[in-house]
Coordinates of C-alpha atoms and ligand atoms in Angstrom, one line a residue:
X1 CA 81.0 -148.9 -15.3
X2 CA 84.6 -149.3 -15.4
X3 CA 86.5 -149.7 -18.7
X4 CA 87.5 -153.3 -18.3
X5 CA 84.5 -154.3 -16.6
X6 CA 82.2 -153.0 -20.1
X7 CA 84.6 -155.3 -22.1
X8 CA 84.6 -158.4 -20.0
X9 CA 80.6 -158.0 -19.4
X10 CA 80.4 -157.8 -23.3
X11 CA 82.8 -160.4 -24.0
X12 CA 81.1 -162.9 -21.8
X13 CA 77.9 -162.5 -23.9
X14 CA 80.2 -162.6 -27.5
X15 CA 81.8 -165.6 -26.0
X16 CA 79.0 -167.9 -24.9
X17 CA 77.2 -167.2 -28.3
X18 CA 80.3 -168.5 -30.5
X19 CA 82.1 -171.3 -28.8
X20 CA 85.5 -172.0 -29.4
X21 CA 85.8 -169.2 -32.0
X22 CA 89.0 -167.9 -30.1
X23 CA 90.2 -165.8 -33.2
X24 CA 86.9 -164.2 -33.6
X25 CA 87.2 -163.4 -29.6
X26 CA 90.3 -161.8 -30.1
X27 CA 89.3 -159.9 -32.7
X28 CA 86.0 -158.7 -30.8
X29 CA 88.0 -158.0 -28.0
X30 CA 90.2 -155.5 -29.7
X31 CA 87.5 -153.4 -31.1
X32 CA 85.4 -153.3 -28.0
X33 CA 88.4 -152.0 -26.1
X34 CA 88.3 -149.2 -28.3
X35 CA 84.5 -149.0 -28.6
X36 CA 83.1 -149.6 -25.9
X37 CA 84.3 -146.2 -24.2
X38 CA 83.3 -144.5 -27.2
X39 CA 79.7 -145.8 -26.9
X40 CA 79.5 -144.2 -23.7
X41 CA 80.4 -141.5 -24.5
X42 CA 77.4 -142.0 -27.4
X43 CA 74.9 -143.1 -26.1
X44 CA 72.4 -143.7 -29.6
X45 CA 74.8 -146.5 -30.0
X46 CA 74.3 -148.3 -26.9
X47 CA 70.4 -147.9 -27.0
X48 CA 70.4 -149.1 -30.6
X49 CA 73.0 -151.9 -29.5
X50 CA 75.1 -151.3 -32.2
X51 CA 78.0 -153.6 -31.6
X52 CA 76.2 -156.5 -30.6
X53 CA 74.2 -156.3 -33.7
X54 CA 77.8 -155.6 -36.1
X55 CA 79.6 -159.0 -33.9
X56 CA 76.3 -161.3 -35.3
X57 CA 76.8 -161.8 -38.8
X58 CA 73.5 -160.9 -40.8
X59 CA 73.9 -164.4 -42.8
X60 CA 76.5 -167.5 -43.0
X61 CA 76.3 -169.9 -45.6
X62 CA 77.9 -173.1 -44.9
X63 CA 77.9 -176.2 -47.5
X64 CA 79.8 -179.0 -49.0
X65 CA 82.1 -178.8 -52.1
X66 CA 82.5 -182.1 -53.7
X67 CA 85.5 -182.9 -56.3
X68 CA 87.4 -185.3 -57.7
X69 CA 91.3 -185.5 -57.9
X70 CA 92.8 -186.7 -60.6
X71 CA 93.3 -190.2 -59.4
X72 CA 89.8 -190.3 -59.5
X73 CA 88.6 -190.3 -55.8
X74 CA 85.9 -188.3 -54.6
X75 CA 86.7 -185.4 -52.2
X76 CA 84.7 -183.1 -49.9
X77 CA 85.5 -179.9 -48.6
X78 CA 83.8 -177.1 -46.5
X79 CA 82.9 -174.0 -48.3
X80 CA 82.0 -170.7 -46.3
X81 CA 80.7 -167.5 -46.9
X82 CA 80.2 -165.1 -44.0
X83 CA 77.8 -162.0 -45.2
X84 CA 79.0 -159.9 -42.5
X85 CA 77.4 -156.4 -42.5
X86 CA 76.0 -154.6 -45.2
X87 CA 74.7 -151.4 -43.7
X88 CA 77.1 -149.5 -46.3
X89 CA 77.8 -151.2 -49.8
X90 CA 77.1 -155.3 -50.6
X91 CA 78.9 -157.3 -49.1
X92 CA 83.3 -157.0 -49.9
X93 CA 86.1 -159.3 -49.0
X94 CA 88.2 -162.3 -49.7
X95 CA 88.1 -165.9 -50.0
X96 CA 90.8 -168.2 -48.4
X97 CA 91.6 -171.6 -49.2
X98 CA 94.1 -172.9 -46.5
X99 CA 93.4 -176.3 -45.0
X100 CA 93.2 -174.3 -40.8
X101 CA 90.0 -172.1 -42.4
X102 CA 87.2 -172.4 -39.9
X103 CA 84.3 -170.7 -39.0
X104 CA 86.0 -168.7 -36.3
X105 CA 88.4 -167.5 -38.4
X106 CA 86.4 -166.7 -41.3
X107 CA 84.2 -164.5 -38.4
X108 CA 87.6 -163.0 -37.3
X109 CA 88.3 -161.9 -41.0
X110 CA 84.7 -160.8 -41.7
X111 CA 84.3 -158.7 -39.2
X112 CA 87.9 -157.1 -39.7
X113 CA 86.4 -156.1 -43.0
X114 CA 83.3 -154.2 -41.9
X115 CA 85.6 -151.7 -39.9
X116 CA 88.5 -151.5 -43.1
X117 CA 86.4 -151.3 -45.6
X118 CA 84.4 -148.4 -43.8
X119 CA 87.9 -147.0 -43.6
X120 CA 89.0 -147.3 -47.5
X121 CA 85.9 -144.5 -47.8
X122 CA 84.2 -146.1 -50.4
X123 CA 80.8 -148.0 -50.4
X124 CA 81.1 -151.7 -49.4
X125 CA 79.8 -153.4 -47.1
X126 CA 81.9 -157.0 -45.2
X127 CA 82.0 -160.0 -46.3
X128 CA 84.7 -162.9 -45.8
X129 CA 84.2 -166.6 -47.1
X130 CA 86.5 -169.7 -48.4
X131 CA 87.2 -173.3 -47.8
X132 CA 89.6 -175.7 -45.5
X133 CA 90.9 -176.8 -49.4
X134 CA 94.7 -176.8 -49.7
X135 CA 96.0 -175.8 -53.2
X136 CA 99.5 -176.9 -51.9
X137 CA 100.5 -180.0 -53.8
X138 CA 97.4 -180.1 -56.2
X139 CA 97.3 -179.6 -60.0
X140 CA 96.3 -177.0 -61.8
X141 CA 93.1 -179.2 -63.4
X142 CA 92.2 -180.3 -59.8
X143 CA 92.3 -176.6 -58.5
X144 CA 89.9 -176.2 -61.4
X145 CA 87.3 -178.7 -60.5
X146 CA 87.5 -177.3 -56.6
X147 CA 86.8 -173.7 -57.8
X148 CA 83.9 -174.8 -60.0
X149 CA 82.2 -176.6 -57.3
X150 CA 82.8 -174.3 -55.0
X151 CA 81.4 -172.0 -57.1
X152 CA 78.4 -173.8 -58.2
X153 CA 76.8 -173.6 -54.5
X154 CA 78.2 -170.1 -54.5
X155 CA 76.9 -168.7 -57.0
X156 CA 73.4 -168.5 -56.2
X157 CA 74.2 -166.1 -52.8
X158 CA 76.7 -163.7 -54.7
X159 CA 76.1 -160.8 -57.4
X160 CA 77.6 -157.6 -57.7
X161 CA 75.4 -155.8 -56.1
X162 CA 74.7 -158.2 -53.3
X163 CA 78.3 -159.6 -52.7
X164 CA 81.7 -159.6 -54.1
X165 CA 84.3 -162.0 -53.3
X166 CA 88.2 -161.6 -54.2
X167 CA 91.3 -163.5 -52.7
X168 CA 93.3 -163.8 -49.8
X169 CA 95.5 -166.9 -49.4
X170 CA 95.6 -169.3 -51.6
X171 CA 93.3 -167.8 -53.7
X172 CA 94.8 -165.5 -56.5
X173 CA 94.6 -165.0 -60.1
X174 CA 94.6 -168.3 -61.0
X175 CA 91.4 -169.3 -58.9
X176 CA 89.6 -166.0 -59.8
X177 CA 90.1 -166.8 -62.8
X178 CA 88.5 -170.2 -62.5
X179 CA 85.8 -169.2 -60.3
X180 CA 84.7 -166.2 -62.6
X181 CA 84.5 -168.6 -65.8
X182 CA 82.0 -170.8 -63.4
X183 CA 80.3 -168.0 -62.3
X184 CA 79.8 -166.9 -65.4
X185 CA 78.8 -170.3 -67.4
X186 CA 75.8 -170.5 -64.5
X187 CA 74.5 -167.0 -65.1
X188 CA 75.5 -166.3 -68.0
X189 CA 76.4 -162.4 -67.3
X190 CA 80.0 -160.7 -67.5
X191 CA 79.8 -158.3 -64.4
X192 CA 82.2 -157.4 -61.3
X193 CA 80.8 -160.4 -59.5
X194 CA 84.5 -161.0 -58.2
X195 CA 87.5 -158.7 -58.0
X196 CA 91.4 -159.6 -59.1
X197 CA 90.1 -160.5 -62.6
X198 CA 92.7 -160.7 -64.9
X199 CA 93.5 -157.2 -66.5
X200 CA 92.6 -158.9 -70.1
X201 CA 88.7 -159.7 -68.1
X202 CA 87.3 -157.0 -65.8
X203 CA 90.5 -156.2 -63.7
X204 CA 91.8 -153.1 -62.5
X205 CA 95.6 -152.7 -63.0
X206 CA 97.3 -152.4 -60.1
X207 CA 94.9 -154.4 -57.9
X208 CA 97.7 -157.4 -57.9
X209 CA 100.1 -155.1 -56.0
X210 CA 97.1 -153.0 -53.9
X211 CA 98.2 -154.4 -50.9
X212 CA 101.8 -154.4 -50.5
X213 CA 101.8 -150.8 -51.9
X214 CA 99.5 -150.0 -49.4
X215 CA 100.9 -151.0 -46.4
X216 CA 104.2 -149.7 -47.5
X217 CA 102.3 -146.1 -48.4
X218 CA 100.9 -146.4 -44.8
X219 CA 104.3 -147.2 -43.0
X220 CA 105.4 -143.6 -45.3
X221 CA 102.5 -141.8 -43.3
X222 CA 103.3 -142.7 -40.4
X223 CA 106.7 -142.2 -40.7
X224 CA 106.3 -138.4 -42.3
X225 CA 104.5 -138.1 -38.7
X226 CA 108.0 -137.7 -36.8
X227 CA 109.5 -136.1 -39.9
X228 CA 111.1 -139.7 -41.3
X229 CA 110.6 -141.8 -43.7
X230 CA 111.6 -145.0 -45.3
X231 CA 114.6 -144.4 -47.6
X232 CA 118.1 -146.2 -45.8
X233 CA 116.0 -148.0 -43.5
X234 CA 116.4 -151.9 -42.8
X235 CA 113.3 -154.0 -43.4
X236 CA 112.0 -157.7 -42.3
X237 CA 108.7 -158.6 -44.4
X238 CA 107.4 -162.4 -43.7
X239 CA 105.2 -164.0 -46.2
X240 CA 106.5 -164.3 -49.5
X241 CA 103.0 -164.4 -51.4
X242 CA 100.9 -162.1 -52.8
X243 CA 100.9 -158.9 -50.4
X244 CA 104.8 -159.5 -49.1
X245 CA 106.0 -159.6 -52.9
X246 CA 104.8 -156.0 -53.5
X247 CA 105.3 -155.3 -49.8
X248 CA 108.9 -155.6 -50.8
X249 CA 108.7 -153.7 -54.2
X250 CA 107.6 -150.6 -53.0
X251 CA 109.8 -150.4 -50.1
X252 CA 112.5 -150.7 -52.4
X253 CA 111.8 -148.0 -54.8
X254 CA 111.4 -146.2 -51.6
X255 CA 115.0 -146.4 -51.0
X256 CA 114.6 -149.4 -48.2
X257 CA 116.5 -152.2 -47.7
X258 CA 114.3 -155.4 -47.0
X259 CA 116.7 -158.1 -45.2
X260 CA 113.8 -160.8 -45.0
X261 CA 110.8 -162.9 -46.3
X262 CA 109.4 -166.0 -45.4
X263 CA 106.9 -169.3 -45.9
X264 CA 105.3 -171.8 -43.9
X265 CA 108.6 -173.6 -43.3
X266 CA 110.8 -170.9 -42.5
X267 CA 112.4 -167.9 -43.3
X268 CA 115.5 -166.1 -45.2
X269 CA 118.1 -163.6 -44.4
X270 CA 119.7 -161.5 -46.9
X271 CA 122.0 -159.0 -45.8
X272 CA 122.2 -157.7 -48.9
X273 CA 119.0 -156.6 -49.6
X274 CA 116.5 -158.5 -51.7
X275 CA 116.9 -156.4 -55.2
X276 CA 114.4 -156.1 -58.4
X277 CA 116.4 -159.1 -59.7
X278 CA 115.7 -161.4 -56.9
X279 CA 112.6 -160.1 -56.2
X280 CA 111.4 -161.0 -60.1
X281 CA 112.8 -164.6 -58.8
X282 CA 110.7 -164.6 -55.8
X283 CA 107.4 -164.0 -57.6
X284 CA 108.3 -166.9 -60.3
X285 CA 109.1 -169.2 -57.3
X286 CA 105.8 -168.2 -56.0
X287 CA 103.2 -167.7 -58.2
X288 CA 104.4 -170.1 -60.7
X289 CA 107.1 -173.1 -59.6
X290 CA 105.3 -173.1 -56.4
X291 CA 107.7 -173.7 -54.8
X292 CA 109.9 -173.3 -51.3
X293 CA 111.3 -169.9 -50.3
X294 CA 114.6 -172.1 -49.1
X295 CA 115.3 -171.8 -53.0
X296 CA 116.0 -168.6 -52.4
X297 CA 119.2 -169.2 -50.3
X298 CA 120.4 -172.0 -52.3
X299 CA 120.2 -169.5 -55.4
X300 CA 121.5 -166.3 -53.6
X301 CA 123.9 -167.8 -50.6
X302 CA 121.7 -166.4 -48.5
X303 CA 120.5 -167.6 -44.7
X304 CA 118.0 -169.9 -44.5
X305 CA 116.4 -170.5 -41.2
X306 CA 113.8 -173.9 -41.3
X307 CA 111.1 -173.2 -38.7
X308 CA 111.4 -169.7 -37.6
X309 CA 109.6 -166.5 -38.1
X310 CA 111.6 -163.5 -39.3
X311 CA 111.3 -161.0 -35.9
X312 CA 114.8 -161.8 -34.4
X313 CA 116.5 -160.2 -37.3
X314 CA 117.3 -156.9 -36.5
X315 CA 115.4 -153.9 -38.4
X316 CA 114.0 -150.7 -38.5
X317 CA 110.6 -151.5 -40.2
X318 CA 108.7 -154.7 -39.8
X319 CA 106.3 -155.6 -42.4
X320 CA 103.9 -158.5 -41.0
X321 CA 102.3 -160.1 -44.3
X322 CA 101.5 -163.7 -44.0
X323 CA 99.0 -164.4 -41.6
X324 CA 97.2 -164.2 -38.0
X325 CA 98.8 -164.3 -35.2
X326 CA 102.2 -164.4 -36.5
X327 CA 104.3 -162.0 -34.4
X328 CA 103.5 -162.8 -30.3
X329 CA 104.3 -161.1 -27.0
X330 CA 108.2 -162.3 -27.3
X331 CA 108.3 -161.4 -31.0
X332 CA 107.4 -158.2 -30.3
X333 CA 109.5 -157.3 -27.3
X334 CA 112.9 -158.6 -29.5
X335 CA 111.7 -156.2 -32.3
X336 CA 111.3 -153.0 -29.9
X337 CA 114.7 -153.8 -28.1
X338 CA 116.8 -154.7 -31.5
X339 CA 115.5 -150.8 -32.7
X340 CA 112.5 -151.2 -34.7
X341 CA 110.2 -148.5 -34.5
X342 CA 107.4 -149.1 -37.4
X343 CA 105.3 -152.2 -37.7
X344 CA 102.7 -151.7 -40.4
X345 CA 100.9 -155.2 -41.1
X346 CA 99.9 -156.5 -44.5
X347 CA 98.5 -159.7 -42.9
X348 CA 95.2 -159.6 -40.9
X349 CA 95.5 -159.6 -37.0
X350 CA 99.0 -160.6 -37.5
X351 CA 99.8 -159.6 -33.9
X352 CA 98.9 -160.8 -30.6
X353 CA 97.3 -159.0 -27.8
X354 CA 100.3 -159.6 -26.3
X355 CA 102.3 -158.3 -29.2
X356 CA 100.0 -155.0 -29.4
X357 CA 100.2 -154.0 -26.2
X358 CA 104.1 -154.3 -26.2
X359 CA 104.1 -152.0 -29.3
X360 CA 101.6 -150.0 -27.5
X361 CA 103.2 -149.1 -24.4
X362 CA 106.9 -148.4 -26.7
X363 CA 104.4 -145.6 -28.5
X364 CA 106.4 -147.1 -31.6
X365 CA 104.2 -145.8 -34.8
X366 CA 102.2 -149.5 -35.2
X367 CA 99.6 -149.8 -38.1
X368 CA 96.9 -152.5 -37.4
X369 CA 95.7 -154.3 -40.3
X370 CA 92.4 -153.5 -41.1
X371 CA 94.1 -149.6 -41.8
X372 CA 97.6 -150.5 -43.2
X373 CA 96.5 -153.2 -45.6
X374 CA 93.2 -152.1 -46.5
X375 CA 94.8 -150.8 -50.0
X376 CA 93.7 -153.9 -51.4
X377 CA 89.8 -154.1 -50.8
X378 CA 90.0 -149.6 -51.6
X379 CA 91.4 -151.1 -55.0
X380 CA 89.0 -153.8 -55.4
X381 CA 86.5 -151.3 -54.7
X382 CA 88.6 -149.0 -57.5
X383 CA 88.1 -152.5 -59.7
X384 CA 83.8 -152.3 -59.1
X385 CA 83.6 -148.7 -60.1
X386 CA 85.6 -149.5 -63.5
X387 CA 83.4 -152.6 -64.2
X388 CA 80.0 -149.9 -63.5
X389 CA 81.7 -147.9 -65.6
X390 CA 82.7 -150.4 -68.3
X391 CA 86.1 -148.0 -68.5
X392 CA 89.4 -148.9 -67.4
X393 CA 91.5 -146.3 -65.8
X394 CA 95.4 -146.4 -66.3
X395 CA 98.3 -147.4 -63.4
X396 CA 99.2 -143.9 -62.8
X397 CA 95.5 -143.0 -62.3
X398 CA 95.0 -146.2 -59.7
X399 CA 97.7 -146.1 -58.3
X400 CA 97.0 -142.2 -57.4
X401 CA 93.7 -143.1 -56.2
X402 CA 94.9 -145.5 -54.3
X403 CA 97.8 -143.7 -52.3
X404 CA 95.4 -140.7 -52.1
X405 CA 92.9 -143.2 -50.2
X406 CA 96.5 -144.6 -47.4
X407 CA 96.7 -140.8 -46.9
X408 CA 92.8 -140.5 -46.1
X409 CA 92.7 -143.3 -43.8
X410 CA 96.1 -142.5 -42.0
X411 CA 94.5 -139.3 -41.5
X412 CA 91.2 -141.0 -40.3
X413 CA 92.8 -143.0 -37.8
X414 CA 95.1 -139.9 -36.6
X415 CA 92.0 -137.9 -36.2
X416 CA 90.4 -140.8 -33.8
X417 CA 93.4 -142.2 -32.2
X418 CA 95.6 -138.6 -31.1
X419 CA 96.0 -138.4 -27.5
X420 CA 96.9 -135.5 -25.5
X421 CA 100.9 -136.2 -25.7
X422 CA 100.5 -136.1 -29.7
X423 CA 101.0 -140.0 -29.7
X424 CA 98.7 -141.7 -31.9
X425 CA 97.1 -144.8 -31.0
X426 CA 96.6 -146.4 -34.5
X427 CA 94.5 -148.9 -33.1
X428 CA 91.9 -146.9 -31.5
X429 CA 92.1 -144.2 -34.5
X430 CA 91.6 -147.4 -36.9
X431 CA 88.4 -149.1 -34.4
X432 CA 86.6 -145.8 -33.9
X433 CA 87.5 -144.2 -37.6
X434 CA 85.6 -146.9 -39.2
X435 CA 82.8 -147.9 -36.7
X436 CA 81.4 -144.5 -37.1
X437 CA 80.1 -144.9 -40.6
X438 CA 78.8 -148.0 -40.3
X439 CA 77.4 -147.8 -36.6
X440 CA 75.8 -144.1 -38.1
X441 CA 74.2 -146.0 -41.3
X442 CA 73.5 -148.9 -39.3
X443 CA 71.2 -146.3 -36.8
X444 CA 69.6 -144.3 -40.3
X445 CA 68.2 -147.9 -41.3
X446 CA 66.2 -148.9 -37.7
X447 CA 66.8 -152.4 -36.3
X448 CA 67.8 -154.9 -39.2
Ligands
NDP1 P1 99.3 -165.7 -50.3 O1 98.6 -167.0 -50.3 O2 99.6 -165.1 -51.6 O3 100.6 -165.8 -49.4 C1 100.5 -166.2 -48.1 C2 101.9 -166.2 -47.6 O4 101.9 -166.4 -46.1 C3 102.8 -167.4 -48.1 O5 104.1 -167.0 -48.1 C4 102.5 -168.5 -47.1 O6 103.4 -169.5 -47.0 C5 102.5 -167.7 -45.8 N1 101.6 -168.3 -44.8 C6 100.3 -168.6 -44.9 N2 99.8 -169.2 -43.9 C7 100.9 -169.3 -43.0 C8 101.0 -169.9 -41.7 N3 100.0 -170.4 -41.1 N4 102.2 -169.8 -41.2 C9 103.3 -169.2 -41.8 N5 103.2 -168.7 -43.0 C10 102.0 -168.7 -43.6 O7 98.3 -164.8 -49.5 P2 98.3 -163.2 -49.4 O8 99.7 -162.6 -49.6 O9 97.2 -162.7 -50.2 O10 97.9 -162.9 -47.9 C11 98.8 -162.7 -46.8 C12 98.1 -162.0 -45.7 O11 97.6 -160.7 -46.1 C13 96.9 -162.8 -45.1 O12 96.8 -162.5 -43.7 C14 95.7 -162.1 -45.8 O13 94.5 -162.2 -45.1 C15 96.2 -160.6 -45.8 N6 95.6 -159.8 -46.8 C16 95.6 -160.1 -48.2 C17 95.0 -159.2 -49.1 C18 95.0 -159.5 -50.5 O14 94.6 -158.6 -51.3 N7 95.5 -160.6 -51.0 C19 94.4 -157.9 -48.6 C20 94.5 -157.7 -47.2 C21 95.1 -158.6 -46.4 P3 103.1 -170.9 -47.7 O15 103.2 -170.6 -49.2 O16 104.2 -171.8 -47.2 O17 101.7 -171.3 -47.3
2IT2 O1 91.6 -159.0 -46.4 C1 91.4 -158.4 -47.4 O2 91.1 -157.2 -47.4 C2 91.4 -159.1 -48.7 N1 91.7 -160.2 -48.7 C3 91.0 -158.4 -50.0 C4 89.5 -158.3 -50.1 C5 89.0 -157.8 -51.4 O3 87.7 -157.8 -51.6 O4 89.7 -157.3 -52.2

């Protein structure tokens, strides 16, 4: 059968079974362009049906998290976790509190994580899970009382050998942090339940800046590939949370200029460069005013521009790190003509179809998510072993680890993705380097 009719043949099937779950199409989509082929070429997979079985989640747990705020009124939120796949480790990945979570999304994400954490080479299986709360605007007491419901119904599905939660947005140390003390109070056991702890309680040093580190070591892989690298070059980075903050650090010290960062209402120009000293302002604007990234520009005379993304700035490297769907078709065209050449994405599925195949056809070097930022869940895995081992191992030594694991996927995903002309196709190389494991695990355990 043709190429495109195996993907729309499987699509219709994925589609009809989740309704209206258009970001856990797209997702789908992508892999089984990549797959699909493959499977033909394999054919255990296709008699075992391997992908149908990896796009149905092998449990969801949906229930209601009741609160109250501090003027006393009774809330109720969604909680979610999606036990995606387990066929290699328990189940690994985030939480996300951000009023647009949903159960398509929270698909999307979960089954991103089967393939990256496959990827990171260590044992863990995918998870994703979270809740349509919004932190924005809310007290630190009334965060509290969310994360101790929400953890209350929780608990009883998680364990560290079963399933480990850790952030994503909204959720970071402070909400750990809460969630583990709940956790905890319940079952009265200190283990690795949950990953991000704080460095004083089960955490693993460099786990807070995994991700931007990562994606920045990837973008350095990729770059070595045509004999470059990132030292002189102009960077945009959007987000200003958790994985853009380190995103921007590490670029830095590798001699980069980063020009941009951005929030939910806009983004700012610096021509400058944004240095250690404003970057140490960013993260207390963040992480503990809370406050607007138009600050910066009042602060620093920079730009400030309400209501855009950062992608019409011109650069050399683009650093995609807040969330889906962030950089589209026209995005994406206005980076490849204004010169930039490397787009290595902190944020999950932060690019459009439309946006991939525009960085596909410019063979610019483009590193998809689930291989770029999977620095983060390899160090949350690097966090599990050190809670086993009731040890903790020092920055340098993390840090090594986890740069050693960015080389071993970038090589993963060239080995799978390489075509004839010596292009790689980081997207293919990502899909196929991380089915195998699972699919091949998936096949040694029969048909669960
Ligand atoms: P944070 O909550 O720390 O920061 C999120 C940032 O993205 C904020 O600047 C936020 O702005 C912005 N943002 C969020 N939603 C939107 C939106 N709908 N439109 C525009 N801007 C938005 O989250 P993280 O830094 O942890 O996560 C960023 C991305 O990286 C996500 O895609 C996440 O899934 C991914 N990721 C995170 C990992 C981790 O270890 N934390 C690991 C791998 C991937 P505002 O403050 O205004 O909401
Ligand atoms: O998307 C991701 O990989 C994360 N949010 C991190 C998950 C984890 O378990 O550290």
């Amino acid at each position: 059968m043709a190429h495109d009719q195996l993907v729309k043949n499987f699509m219709a099937d994925v589609i009809a079974k989740n309704q209206g779950e258009v970001e856990f199409h797209q997702a789908v989509q992508e892999v089984a362009e990549s797959i699909l082929p493959f499977i033909e070429e394999n054919p255990k997979y296709k008699v075992a049906k391997v992908l149908e079985r990896m796009t149905e989640p092998e449990r969801v747990i949906l229930f209601r998290v009741p609160w109250v705020d501090d003027k006393g009124e009774l809330q109720i939120n969604k909680g979610y976790r999606i036990e995606m796949n387990s066929a290699i480790g328990p189940y690994k990945g985030g939480l996300r509190f951000h009023p647009t979570v949903n159960l398509g999304i929270l698909k999307f994400l979960a089954f991103e994580q089967v393939l990256k954490n496959s990827l990171t080479t260590l044992p863990m299986g995918g998870g994703k899970g979270g809740s349509n709360f919004d932190p924005k605007g809310k007290s630190d007491n009334e965060v509290m009382r969310f994360c101790q419901s929400f953890m209350t119904e929780l608990a009883r599905h998680i364990g560290p050998d079963t399933d480990v939660p850790a952030g994503d947005i909204g959720v970071g140390g402070r909400e750990i942090g809460f969630l583990f003390g709940q956790y905890k109070r319940l079952k009265n056991e200190f283990t690795g339940v949950l990953t991000g702890k704080g460095i004083e309680w089960g955490g693993s040093l460099i786990r807070p800046e995994a991700t931007g580190y990562g994606q920045v070591y990837f973008a350095q892989e990729m770059l070595k590939t045509i004999n470059d690298s990132l030292k002189g070059k102009i960077c945009t980075v959007s987000g200003s949370g958790n994985v853009a903050q380190y995103a921007i650090e590490k670029a830095t010290q590798f001699g980069a200029k980063v020009v941009t960062c951005s929030d939910s209402n806009g983004y700012i120009y610096d021509q400058y460069g944004i240095d250690k000293e404003k970057l140490d302002y960013i993260k207390w604007l963040k992480n503990e005013k809370r406050g607007r990234i138009s600050e910066y520009a009042e602060k620093f005379k920079a730009e400030y521009v309400e209501g855009q993304r950062p992608w019409g700035v011109k650069c050399d490297v683009a650093f995609p790190a807040a969330t889906q769907n962030e950089v589209n078709g026209e995005d994406a065209k206005t980076l490849v003509s204004n010169g930039c050449f490397v787009v290595s994405e902190g944020a999950n599925m932060p690019s459009t179809p439309e946006a991939i195949e525009v960085f596909l056809k410019h063979k610019i070097l483009y590193g998809p998510g689930k291989a770029a930022n999977a620095g983060g869940v390899a160090t949350s895995g690097l966090e599990m072993s050190q809670n086993s081992l009731r040890l903790s191992w020092t920055r340098e030594e993390v840090d090594t680890r986890l740069h050693n694991i960015m080389i071993d996927i970038h090589a993963n995903c060239v080995k799978w993705g390489k075509d004839e002309s010596g292009y790689v196709d980081y997207v293919k190389g990502a899909n196929i380097g991380g089915f195998v494991k699972v699919a091949d695990a998936m096949l040694a355990q029969g048909y669960v």
